[in-house]
Short mmCIF file of C-alpha atoms in Angstrom, two decimals:
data_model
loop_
_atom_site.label_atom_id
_atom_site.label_comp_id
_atom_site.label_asym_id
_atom_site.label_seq_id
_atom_site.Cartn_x
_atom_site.Cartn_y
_atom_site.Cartn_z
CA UNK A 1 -13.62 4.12 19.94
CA UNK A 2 -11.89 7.32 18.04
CA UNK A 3 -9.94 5.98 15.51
CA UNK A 4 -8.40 9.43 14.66
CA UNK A 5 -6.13 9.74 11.21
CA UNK A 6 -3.78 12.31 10.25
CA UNK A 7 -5.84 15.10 8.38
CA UNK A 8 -5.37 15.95 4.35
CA UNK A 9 -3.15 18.72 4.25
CA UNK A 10 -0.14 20.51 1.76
CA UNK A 11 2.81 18.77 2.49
CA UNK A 12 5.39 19.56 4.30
CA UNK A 13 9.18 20.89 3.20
CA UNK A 14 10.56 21.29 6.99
CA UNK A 15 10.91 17.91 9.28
CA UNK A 16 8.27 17.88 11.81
CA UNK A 17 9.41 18.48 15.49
CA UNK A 18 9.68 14.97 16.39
CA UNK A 19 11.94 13.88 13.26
CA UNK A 20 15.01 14.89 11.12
CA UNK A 21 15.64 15.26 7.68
CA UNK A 22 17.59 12.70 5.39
CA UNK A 23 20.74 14.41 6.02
CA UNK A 24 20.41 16.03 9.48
CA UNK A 25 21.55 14.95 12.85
CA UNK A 26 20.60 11.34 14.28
CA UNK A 27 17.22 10.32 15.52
CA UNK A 28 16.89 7.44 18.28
CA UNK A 29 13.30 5.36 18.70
CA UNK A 30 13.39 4.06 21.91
CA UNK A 31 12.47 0.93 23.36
CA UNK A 32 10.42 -0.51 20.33
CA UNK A 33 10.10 -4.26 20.86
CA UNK A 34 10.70 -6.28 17.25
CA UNK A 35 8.82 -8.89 15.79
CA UNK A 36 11.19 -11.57 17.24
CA UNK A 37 10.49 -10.24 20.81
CA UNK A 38 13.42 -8.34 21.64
CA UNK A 39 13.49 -4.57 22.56
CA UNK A 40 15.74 -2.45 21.43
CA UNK A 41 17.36 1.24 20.55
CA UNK A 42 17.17 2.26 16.68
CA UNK A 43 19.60 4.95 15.56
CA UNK A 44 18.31 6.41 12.11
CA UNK A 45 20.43 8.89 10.22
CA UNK A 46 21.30 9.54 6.82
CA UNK A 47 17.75 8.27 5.67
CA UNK A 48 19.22 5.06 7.00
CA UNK A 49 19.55 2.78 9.87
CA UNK A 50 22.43 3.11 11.79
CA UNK A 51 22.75 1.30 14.66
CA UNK A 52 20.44 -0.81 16.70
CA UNK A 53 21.13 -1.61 20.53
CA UNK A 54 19.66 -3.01 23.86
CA UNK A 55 17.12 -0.78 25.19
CA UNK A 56 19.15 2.14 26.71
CA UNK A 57 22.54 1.47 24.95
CA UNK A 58 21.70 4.13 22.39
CA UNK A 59 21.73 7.72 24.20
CA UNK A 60 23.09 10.64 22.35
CA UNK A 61 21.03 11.80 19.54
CA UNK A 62 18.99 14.95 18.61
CA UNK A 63 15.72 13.90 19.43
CA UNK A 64 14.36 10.49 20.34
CA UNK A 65 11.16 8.91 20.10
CA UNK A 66 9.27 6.47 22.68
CA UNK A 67 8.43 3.84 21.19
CA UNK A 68 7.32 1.76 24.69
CA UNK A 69 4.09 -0.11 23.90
CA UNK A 70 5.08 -0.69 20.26
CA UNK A 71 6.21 -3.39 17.95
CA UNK A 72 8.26 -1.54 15.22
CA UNK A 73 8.53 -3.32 11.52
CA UNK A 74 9.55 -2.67 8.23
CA UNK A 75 7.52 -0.51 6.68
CA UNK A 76 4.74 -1.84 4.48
CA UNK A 77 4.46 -0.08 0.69
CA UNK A 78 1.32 -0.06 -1.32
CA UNK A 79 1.20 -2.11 -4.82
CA UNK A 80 -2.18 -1.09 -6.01
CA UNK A 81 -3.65 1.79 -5.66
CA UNK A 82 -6.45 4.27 -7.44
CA UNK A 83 -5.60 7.73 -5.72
CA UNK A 84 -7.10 9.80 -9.21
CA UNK A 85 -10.10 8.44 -8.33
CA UNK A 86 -9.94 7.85 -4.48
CA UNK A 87 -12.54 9.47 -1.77
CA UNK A 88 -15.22 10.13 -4.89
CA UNK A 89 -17.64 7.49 -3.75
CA UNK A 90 -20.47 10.27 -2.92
CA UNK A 91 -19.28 12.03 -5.93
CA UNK A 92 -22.69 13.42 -8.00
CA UNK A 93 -22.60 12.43 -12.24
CA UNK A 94 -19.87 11.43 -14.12
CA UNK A 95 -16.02 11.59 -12.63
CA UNK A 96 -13.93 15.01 -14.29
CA UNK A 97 -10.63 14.46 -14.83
CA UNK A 98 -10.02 18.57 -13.91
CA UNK A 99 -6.15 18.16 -13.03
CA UNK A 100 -6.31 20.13 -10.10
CA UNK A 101 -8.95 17.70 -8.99
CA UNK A 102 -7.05 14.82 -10.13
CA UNK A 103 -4.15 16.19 -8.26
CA UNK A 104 -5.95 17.37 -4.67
CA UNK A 105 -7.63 14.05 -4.92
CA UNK A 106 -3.91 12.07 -5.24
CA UNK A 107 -2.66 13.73 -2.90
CA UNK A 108 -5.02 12.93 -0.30
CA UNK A 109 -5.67 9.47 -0.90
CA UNK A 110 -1.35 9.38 -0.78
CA UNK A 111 -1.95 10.67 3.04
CA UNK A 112 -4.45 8.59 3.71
CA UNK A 113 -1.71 5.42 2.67
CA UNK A 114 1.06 6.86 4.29
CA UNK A 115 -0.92 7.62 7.47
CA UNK A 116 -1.78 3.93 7.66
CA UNK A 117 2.14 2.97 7.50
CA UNK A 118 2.42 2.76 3.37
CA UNK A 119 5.67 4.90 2.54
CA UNK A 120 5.69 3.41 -1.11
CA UNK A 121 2.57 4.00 -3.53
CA UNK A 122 2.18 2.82 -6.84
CA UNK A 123 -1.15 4.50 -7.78
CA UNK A 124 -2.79 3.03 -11.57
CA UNK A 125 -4.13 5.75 -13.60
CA UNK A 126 -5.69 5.31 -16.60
CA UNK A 127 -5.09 7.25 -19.97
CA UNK A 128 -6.17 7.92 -23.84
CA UNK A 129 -9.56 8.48 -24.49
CA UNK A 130 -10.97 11.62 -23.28
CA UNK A 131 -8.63 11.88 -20.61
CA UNK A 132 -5.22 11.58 -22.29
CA UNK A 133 -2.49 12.05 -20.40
CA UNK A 134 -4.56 14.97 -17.93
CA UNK A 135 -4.81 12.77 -15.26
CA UNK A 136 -1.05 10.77 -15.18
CA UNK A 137 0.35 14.38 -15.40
CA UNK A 138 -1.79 15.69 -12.23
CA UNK A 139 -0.63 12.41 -10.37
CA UNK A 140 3.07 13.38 -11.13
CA UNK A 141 2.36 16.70 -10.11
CA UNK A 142 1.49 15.28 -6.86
CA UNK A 143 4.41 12.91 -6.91
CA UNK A 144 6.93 15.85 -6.82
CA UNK A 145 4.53 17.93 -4.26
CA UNK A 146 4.63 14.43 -2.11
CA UNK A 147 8.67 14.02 -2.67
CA UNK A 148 10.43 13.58 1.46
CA UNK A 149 6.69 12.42 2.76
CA UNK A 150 5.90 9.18 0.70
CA UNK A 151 7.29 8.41 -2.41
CA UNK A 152 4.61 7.79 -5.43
CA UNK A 153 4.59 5.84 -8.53
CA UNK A 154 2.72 5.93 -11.54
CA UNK A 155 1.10 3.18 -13.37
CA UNK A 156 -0.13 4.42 -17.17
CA UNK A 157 -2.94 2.20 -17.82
CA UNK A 158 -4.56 2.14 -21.67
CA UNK A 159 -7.48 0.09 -22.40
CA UNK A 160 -6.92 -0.79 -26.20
CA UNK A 161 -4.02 -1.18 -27.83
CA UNK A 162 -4.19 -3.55 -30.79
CA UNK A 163 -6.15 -3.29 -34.24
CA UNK A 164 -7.14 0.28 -35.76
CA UNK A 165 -8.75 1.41 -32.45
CA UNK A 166 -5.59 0.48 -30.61
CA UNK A 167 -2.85 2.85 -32.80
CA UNK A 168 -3.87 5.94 -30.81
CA UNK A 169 -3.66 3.90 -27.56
CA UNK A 170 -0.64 3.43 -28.17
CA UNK A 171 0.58 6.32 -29.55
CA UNK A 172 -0.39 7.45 -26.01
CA UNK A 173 1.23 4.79 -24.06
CA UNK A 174 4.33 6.23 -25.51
CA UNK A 175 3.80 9.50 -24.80
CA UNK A 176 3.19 8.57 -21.03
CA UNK A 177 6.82 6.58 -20.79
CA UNK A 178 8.12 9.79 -22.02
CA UNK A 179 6.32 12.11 -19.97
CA UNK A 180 7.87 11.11 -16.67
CA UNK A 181 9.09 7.82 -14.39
CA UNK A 182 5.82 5.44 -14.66
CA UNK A 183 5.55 2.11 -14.70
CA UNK A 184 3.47 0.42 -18.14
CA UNK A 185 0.36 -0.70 -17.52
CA UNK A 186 -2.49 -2.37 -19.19
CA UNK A 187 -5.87 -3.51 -19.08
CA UNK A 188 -5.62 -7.27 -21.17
CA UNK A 189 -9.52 -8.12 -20.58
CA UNK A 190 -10.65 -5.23 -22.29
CA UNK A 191 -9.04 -5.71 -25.51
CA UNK A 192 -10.39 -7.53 -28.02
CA UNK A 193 -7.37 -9.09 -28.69
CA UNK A 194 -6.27 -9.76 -24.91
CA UNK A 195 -2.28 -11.36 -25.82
CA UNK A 196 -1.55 -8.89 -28.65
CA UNK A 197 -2.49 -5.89 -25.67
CA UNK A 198 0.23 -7.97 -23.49
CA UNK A 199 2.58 -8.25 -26.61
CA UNK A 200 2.08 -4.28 -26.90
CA UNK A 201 2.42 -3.81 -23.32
CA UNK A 202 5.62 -6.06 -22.97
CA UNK A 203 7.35 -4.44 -26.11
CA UNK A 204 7.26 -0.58 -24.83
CA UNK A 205 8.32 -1.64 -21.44
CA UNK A 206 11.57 -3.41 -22.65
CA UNK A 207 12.11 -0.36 -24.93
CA UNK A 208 12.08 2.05 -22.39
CA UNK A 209 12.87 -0.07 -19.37
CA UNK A 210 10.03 -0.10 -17.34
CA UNK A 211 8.29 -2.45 -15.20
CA UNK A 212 5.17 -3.61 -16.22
CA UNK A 213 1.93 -3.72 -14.30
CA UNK A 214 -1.23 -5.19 -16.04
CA UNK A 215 -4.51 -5.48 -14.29
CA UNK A 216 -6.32 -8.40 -14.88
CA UNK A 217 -8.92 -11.22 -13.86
CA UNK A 218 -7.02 -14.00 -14.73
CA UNK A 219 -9.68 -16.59 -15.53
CA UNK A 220 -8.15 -17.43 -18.98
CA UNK A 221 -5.24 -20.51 -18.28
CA UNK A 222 -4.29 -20.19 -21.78
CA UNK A 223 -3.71 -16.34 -21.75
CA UNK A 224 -1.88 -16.95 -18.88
CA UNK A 225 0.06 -19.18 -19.83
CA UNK A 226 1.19 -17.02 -23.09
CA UNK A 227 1.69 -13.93 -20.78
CA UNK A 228 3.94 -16.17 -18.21
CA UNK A 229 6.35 -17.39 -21.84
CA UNK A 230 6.25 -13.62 -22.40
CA UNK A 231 7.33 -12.04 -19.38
CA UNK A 232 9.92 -14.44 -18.18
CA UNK A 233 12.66 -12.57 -17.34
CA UNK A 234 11.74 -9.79 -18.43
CA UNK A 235 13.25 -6.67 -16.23
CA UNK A 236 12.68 -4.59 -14.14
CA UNK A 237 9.41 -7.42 -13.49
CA UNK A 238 6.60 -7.84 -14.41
CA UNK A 239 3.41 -7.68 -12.10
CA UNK A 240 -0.73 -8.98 -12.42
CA UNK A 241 -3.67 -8.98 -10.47
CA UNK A 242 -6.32 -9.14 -9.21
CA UNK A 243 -6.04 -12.69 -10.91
CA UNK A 244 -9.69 -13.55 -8.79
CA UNK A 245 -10.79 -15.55 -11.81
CA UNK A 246 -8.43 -18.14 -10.86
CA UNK A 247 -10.13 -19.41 -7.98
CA UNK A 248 -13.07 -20.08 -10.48
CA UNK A 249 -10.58 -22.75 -12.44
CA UNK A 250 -10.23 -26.48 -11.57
CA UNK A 251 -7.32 -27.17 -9.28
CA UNK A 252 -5.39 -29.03 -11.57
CA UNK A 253 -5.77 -26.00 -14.15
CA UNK A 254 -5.08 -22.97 -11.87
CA UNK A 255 -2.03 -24.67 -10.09
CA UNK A 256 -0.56 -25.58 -13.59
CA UNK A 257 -1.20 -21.60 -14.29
CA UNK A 258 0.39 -21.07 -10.91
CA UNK A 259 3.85 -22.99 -11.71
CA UNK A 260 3.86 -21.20 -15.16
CA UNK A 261 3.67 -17.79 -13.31
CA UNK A 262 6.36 -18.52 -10.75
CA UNK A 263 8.64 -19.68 -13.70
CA UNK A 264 8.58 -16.94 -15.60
CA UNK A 265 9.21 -14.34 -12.45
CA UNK A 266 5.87 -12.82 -12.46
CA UNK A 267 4.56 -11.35 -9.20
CA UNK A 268 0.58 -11.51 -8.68
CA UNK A 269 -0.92 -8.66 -6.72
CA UNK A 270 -4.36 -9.56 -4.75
CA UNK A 271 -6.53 -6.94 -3.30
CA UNK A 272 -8.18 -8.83 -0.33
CA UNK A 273 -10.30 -5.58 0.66
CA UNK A 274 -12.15 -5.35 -2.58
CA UNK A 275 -12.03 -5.29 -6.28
CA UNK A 276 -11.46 -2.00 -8.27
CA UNK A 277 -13.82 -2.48 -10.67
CA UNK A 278 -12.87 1.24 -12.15
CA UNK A 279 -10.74 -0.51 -14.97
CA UNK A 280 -12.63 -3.48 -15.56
CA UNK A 281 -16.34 -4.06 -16.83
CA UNK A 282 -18.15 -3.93 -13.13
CA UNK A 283 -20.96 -6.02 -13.95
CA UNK A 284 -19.24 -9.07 -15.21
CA UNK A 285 -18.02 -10.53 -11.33
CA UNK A 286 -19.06 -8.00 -9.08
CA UNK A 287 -16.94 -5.67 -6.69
CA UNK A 288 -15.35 -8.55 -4.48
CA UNK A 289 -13.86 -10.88 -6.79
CA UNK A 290 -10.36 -10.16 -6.07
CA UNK A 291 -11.22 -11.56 -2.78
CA UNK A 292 -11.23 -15.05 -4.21
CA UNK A 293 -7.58 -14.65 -5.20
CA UNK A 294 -6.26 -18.21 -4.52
CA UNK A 295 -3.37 -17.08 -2.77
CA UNK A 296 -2.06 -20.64 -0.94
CA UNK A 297 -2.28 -22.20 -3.85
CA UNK A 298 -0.20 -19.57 -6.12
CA UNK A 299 2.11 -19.41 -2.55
CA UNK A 300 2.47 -23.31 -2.85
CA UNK A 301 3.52 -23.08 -6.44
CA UNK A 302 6.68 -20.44 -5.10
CA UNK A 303 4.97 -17.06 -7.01
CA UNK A 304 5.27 -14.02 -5.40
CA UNK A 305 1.96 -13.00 -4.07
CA UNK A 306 1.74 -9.42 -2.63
CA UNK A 307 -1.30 -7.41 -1.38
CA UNK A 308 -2.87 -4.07 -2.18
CA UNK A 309 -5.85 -2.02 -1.21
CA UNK A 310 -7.55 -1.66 -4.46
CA UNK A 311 -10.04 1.79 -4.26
CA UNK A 312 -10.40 4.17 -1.74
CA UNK A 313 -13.80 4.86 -1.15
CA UNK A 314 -14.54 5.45 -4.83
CA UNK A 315 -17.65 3.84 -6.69
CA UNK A 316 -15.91 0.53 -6.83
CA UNK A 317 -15.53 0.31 -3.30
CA UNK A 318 -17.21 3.37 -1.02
CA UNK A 319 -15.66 1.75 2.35
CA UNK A 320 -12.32 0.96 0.89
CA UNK A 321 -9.77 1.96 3.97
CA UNK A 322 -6.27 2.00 2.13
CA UNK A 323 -4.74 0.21 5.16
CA UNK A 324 -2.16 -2.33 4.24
CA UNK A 325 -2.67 -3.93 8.07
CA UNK A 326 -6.34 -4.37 6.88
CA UNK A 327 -4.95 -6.70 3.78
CA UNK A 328 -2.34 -8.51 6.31
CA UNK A 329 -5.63 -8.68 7.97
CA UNK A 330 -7.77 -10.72 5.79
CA UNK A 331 -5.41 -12.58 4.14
CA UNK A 332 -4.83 -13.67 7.80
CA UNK A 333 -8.45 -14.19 8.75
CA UNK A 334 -9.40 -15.58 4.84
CA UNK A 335 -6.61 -16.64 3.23
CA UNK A 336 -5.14 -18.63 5.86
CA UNK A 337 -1.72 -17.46 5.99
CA UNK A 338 0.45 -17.17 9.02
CA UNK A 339 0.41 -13.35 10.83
CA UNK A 340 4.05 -13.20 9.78
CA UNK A 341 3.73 -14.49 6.25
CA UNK A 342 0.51 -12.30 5.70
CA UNK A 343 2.45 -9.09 6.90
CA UNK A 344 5.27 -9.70 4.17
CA UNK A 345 2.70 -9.74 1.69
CA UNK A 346 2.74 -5.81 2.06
CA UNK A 347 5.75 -5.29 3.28
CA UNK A 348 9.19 -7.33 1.76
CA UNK A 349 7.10 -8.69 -0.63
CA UNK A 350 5.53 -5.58 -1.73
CA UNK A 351 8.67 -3.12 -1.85
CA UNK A 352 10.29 -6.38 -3.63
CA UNK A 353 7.25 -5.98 -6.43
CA UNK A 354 7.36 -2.60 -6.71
CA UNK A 355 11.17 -2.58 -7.25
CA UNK A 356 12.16 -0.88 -4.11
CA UNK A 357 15.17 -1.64 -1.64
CA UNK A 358 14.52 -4.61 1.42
CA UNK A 359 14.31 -3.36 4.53
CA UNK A 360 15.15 -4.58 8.02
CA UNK A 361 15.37 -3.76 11.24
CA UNK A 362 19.42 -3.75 10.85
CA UNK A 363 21.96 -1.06 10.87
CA UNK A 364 22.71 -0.38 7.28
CA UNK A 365 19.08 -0.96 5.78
CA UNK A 366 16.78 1.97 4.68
CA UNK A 367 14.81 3.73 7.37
CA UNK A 368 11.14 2.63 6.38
CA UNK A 369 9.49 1.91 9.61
CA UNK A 370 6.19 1.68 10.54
CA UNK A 371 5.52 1.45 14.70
CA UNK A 372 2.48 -0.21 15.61
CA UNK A 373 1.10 -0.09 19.51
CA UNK A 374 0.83 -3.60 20.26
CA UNK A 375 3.01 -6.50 21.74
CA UNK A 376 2.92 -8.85 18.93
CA UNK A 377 2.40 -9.02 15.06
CA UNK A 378 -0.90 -11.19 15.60
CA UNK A 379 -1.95 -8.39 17.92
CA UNK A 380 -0.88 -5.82 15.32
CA UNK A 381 -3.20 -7.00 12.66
CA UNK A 382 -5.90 -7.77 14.96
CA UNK A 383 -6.52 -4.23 16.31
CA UNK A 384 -3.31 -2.06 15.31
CA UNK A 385 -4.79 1.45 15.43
CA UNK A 386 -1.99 4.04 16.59
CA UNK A 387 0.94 4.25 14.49
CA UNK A 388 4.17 6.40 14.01
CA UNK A 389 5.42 5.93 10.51
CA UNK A 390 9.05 7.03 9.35
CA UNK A 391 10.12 7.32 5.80
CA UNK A 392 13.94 8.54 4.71
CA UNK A 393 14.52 8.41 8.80
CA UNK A 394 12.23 10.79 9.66
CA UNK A 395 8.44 10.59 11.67
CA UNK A 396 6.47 11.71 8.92
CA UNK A 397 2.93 10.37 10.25
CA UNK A 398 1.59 10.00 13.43
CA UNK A 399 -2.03 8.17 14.23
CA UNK A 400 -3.30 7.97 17.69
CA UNK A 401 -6.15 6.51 18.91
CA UNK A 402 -7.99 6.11 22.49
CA UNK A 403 -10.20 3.32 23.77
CA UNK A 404 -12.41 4.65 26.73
CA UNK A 405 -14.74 3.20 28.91
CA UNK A 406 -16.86 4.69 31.52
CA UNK A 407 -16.02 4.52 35.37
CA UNK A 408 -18.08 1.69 37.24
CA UNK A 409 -18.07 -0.92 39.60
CA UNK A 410 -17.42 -3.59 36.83
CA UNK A 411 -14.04 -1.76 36.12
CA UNK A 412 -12.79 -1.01 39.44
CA UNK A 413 -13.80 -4.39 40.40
CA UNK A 414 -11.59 -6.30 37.62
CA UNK A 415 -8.81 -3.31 37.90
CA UNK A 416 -8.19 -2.52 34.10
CA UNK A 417 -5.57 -1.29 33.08
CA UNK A 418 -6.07 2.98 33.25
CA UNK A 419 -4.17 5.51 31.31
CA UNK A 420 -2.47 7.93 33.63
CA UNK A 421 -3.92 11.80 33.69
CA UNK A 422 -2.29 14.77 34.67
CA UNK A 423 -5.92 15.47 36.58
CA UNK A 424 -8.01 13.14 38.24
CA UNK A 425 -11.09 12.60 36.21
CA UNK A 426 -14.87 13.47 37.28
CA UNK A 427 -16.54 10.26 39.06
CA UNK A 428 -18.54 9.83 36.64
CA UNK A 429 -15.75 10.42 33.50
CA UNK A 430 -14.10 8.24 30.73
CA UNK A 431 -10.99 5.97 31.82
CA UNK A 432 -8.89 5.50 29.82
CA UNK A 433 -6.77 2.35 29.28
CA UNK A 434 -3.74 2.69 26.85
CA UNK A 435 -3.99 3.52 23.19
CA UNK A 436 -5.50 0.64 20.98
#
């Protein structure tokens, strides 16, 4: 089965045909069912939602949009993402940070999210070193370029930041803050002192007023523990994750971690489709660890778990997909959470993690809106494939895909369902049922 996706290309200053812009005339989606089963008229104008109506009730508008077929939600956002790195897996000899690279490479990877239904990105990137602050000024670069199609955030991410080693680190944390709206980042397990990087971390984000975003195994209960007396209430939040090494704990350890965490505010990001290894050591737990994140038991204690992708088919991950339904997904099929609860792990959840406004499917809320073909969220995650996304009340992405079968006997016989044609098809030509 094609499962086509919208194609890397410049983006776009004009709305496309089949949207508006933030402040132009009203655009109606049609006949979307919602999540609790109704089906309805959506009025979006203003980069809002402005009315929503029985199927029909809602006629005059500049264009509208069919949405028959489809279940439309809140948009999901993306918490953790690599895009300076993304679609490198094949990639000969060592990575360049060459900002143009950096910046075609962003870009892209910010498609390939916002193709999948992701109209919020925070994308870590790392800096000092030999790379400075080439690569978080390429990603901001593509932030602006990306500005009315998605909207991207930057995560500065140092590796050391304490002792003599650590001055320049951060000297250049600093210089990131100051270089343009990112969130402070931070890479705990690679410091030789892991609390006084947190202490570092924690300080230049209450200075300047940033959230704070630090990647992390989380296999340490007594780090934790100091991070979670840290951070509490700390704003604008405080985020961590993968947190996979807290699966390897004893119960009684990891859900005393887990009530310290949901104390103090923090929000714990797992990346059910794979590790990103790019910021860690990759040998020490392999690619998947983030996997193990033990997300019922941190949900039990009342912490905010959220899902991200993790790398996009970059060495840590070469099949990495970037699809937040693919995290709903898993932590669906894996985790054992409920279709509904899994979805607000990338969608409420996320946007509430990342900062962002909530959105619902009321008049009044922000028009984020991913459309899914399907009749029902379980049906969504289980094989979701064409999608119409909308960001600032506009179509900004469209994915469609076709399932086809050949004509037989077998088919005629059981009378499946057949997508209509303008011509009739040879005898011996696809069908083709509706869009997957």
């Amino acid at each position: 089965m094609p499962d086509s996706q919208p194609q890397p290309h410049q983006p776009r200053r004009s709305p496309p045909p089949d949207g508006t812009g933030p402040d132009g005339p009203s655009l109606v989606l049609g006949g979307a069912r919602l999540a609790d089963g109704r089906v309805v008229d959506v009025r979006l104008g203003g980069g809002r939602i402005e009315a929503v109506g029985t199927a029909g009730s809602l006629g005059a508008a500049t264009t509208r949009v069919d949405l028959a077929g489809y279940l439309l939600l809140p948009a999901p956002a993306e918490p953790h993402a690599h895009c300076d790195t993304a679609l490198t897996a094949d990639a000969r000899g060592p990575l360049g940070d060459d900002p143009q690279d950096v910046q075609r490479r962003t870009t892209e990877a910010a498609l390939v999210h916002l193709g999948h239904g992701a109209t919020a990105l925070r994308t870590h990137v790392r800096i000092g070193g030999l790379h400075g602050l080439r690569s978080l000024e390429a990603v901001l670069r593509a932030r602006q370029a990306l500005h009315g199609l998605t909207d991207l955030t930057a995560v500065a991410v140092p590796r050391v930041l304490t002792g003599v080693a650590g001055a320049e680190g951060l000297a250049v944390l600093r210089d990131a803050v100051r270089a343009g709206p990112v969130v402070v980042g931070g890479c705990p397990d690679l410091d030789p002192d892991p609390i006084g990087h947190v202490e570092a971390v924690l300080a230049v984000a209450a200075e300047h007023g940033c959230a704070v975003d630090l990647h992390t195994d989380g296999a340490d209960p007594a780090r934790l523990a100091r991070l979670a007396a840290m951070a509490g209430g700390l704003r604008p939040g405080v985020s961590i994750g993968p947190c996979g090494g807290l699966a390897r704990l004893p119960h009684p350890v990891a859900a005393r971690a887990a009530d310290q965490l949901a104390a103090a505010g923090v929000t714990v990001v797992c990346l059910p489709q794979g590790d990103c290894a790019g910021l860690e050591d990759p040998g020490r737990h392999g690619g998947l660890g983030a996997c193990r994140t033990p997300v019922r038991l941190l949900r039990a204690a009342g912490v905010r778990v959220t899902a991200g992708s993790g790398a996009l088919r970059d060495a840590a991950n070469p099949v990495g997909r970037g699809d937040p339904l693919e995290s709903a997904y898993l932590l669906a099929a894996q985790a054992g959470l409920a279709p509904e609860e899994a979805y607000q792990a990338v969608s409420a959840r996320a946007r509430a993690a990342m900062g962002l406004p909530e959105v619902r499917v009321e008049a009044g809320f922000p028009a984020e809106l991913l459309a899914v073909r399907g009749t029902g969220l379980a049906a969504v995650l289980s094989l979701g494939y064409s999608r119409i996304v909308v960001h600032r009340g506009r179509v900004v992405a469209r994915t469609s895909a076709v399932r086809e079968y050949c004509d037989s006997a077998v088919a005629v016989a059981l009378d499946l369902p057949r997508q209509l044609r303008s011509q009739r098809p040879p005898a011996d030509g696809p069908g083709r049922p509706p869009p997957g």
